[in-house]
Short mmCIF file of C-alpha atoms and ligand atoms in Angstrom, two decimals:
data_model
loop_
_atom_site.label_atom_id
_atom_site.label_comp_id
_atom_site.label_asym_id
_atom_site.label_seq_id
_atom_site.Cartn_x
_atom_site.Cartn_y
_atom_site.Cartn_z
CA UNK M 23 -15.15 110.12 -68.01
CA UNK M 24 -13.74 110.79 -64.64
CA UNK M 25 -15.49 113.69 -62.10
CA UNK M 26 -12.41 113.47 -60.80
CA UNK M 27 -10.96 114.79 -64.24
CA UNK M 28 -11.15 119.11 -63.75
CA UNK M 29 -12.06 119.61 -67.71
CA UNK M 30 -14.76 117.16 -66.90
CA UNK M 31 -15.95 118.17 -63.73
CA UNK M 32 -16.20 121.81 -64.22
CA UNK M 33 -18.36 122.17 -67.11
CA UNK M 34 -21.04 119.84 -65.43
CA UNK M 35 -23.35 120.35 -62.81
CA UNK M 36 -23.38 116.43 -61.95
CA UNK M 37 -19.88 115.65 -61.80
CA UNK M 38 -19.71 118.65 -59.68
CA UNK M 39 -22.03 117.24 -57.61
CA UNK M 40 -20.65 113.71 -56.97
CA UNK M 41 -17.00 115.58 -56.56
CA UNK M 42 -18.76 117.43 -53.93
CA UNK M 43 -20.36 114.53 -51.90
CA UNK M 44 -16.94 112.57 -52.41
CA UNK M 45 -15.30 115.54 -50.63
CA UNK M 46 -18.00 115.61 -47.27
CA UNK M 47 -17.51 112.24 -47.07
CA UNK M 48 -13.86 113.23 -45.80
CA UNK M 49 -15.36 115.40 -43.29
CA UNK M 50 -16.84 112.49 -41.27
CA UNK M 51 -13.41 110.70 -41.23
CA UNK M 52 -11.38 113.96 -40.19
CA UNK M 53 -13.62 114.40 -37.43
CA UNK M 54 -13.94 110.65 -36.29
CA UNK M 55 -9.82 110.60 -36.51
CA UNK M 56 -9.91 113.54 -33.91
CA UNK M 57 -11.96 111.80 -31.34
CA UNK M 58 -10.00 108.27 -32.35
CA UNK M 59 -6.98 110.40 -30.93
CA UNK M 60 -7.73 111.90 -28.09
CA UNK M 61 -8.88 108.50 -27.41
CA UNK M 62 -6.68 105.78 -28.20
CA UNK M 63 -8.72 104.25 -30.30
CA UNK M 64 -9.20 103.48 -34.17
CA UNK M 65 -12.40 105.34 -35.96
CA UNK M 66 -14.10 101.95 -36.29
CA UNK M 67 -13.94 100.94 -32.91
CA UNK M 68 -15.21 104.31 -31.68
CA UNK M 69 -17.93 103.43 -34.43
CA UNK M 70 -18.55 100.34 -33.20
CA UNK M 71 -19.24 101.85 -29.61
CA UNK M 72 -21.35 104.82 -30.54
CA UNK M 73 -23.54 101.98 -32.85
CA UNK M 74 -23.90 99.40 -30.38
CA UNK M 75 -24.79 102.29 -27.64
CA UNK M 76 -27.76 103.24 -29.58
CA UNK M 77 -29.26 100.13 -31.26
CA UNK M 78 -31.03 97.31 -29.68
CA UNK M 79 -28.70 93.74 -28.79
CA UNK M 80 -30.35 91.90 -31.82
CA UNK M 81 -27.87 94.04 -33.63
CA UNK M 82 -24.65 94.20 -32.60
CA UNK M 83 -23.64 90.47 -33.13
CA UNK M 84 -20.88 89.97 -35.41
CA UNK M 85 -22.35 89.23 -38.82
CA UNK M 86 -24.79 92.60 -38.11
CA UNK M 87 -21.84 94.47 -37.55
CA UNK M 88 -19.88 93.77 -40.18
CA UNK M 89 -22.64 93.85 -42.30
CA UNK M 90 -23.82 97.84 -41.05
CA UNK M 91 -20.09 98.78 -41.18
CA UNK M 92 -19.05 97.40 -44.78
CA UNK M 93 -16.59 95.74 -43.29
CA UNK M 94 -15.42 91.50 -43.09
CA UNK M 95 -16.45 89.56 -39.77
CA UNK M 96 -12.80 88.45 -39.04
CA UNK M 97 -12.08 92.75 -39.08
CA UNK M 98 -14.92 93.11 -36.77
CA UNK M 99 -14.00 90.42 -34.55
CA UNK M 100 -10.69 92.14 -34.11
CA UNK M 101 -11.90 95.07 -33.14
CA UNK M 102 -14.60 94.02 -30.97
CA UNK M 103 -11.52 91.99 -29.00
CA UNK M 104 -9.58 94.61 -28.79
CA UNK M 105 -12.58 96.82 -27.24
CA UNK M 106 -13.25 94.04 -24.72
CA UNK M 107 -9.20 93.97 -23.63
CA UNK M 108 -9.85 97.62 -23.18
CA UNK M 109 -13.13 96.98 -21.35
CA UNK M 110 -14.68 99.09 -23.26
CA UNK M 111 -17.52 96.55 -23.98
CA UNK M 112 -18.67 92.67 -22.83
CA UNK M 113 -19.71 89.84 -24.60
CA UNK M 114 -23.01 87.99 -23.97
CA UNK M 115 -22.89 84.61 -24.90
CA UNK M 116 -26.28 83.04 -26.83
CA UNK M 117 -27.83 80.84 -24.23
CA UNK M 118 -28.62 78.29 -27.39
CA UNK M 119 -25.82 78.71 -28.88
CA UNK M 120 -22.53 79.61 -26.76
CA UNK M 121 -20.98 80.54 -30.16
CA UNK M 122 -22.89 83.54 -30.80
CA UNK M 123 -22.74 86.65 -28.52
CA UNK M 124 -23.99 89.87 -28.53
CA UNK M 125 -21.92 93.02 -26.88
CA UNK M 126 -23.21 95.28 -24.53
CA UNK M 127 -21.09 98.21 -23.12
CA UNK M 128 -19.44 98.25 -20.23
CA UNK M 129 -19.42 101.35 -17.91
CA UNK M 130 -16.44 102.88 -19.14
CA UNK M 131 -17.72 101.67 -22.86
CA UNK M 132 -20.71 104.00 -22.03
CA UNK M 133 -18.31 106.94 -21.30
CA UNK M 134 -16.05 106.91 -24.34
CA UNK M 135 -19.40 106.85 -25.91
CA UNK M 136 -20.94 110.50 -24.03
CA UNK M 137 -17.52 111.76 -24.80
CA UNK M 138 -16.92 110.95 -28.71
CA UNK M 139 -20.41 110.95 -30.30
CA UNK M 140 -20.62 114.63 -30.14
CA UNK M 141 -18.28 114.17 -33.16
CA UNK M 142 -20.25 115.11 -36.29
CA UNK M 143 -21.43 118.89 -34.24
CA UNK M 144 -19.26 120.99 -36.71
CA UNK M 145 -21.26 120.15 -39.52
CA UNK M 146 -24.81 119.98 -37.37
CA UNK M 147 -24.35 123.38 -36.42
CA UNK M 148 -23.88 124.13 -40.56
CA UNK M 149 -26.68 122.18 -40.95
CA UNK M 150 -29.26 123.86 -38.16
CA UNK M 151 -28.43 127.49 -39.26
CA UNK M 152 -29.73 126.76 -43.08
CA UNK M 153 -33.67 127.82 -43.32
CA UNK M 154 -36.90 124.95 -43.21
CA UNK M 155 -37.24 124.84 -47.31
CA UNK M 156 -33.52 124.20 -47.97
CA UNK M 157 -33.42 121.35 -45.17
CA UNK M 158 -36.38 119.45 -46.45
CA UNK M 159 -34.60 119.83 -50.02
CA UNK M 160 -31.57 117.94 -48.94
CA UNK M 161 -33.25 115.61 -46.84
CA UNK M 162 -35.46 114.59 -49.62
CA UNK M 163 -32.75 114.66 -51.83
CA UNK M 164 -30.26 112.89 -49.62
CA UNK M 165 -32.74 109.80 -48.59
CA UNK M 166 -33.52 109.26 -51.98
CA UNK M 167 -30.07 108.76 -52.59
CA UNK M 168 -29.75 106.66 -50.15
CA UNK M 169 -32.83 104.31 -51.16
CA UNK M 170 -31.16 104.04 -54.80
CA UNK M 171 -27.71 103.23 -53.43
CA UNK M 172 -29.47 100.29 -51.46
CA UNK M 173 -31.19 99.38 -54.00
CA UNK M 174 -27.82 99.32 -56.43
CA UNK M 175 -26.28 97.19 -53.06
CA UNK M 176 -23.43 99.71 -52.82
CA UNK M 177 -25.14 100.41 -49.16
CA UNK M 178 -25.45 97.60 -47.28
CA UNK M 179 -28.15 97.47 -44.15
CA UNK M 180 -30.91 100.01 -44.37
CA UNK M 181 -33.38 100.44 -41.66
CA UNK M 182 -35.17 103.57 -43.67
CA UNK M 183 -39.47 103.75 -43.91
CA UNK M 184 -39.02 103.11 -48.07
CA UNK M 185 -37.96 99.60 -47.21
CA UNK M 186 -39.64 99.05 -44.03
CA UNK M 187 -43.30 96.96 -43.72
CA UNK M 188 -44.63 99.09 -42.26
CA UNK M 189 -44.83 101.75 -44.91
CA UNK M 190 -47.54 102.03 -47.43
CA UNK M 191 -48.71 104.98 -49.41
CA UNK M 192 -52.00 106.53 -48.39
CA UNK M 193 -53.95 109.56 -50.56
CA UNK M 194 -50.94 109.48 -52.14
CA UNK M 195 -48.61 110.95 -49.01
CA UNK M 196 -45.97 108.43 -47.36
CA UNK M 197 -47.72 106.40 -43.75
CA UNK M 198 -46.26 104.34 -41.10
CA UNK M 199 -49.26 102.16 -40.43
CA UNK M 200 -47.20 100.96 -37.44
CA UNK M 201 -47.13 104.18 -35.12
CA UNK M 202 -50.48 105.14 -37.66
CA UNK M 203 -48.90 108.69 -38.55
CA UNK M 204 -48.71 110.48 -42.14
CA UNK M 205 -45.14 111.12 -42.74
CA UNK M 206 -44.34 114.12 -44.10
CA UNK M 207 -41.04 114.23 -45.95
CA UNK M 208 -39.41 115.25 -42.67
CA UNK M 209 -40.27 112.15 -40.59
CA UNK M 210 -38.97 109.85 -43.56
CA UNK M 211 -36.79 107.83 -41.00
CA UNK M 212 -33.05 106.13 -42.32
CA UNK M 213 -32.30 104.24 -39.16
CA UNK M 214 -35.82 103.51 -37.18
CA UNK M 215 -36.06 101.11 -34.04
CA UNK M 216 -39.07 99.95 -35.17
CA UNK M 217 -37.71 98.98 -38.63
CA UNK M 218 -39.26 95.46 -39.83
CA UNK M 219 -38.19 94.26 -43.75
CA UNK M 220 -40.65 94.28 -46.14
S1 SF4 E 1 -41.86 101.66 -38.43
FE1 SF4 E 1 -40.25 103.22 -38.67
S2 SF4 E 1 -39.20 102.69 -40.59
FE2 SF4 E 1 -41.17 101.61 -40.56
S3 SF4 E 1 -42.53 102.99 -41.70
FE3 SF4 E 1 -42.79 103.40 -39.50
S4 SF4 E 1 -41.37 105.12 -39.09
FE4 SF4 E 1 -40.78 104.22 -41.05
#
């Protein structure tokens, strides 16, 4: 039965729920669309920029890309070529292999990037005026999900402690034996730099 179906959804607390995370996910596209705008540019590619600005080269070759964003290499590649016509980014070509490249950003790349990743604000203002208990709630709640949805490969690439080799369990509290550090629900990490596979 549908959550999408009123009878359905409004007699239960789940479909209600799902109907509710289906309508914030909306809220990241509305807001991307208004920075695409002002800016010429297509949600992905801005994406793309604010990704690669923040990530280390390793990922931000094709096949990572289009992996992270859900999306096919050829769609990548067109958007990554239309970002370098713009000169909004440049390619590095693989010493080894001159048919791989990773992208760095270019100046101006860097710009677009100070003045569109500000774009999710509306809802981290929300977000900071709700009280210690409730935040821990939904973060625990909302990596969790996360984790599962990995694990069901609806979400591709994960770079969160639960999958990481680093992580082990220790007197039964989550521990990053990397930076050595109990990790409190709080510091459970879904995009780490120091990220390894288990
Ligand atoms: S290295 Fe990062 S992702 Fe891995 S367990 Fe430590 S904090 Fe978590």
């Amino acid at each position: 039965m549908s959550v999408f179906n009123l009878d359905n959804q409004n007699v239960n607390l789940d479909n209600k729920i799902v109907a509710g995370l289906e309508r914030l996910s909306q809220v990241f596209r509305i807001l991307l669309w208004e920075k695409a705008k002002e800016h010429s540019l297509s949600p992905i590619q801005i994406q793309l920029l604010i990704f690669i600005r923040h990530h280390s080269a390793d990922k931000t070759t094709i096949s990572y890309l289009a992996q992270e964003f859900n999306f096919t290499k050829p769609t990548i590649s067109d958007a990554i070529k239309i970002l370098e016509q713009k000169k909004l980014i440049q390619k590095i070509t693989d010493q080894t292999d001159t048919r791989s490249y990773t992208i760095n950003l270019t100046t101006t790349g860097k710009k677009i990037v100070l003045e569109t990743e500000n774009f999710a604000n509306p809802l981290t203002e929300i977000i900071s005026a709700a009280n210690d208990t409730a935040k821990i709630v939904l973060w625990e709640n909302i990596s969790n999900l996360i984790v599962t949805l990995n694990k069901l490969e609806i979400i591709s690439v994960q770079r969160t402690c639960f999958n990481c080799k680093h992580y082990s369990i220790k007197n039964k509290t989550h521990f990053c034996n990397l930076l050595d550090l109990k990790l409190l629900t709080k510091d459970i990490r879904i995009d780490c730099g120091e990220f390894e596979m288990a």
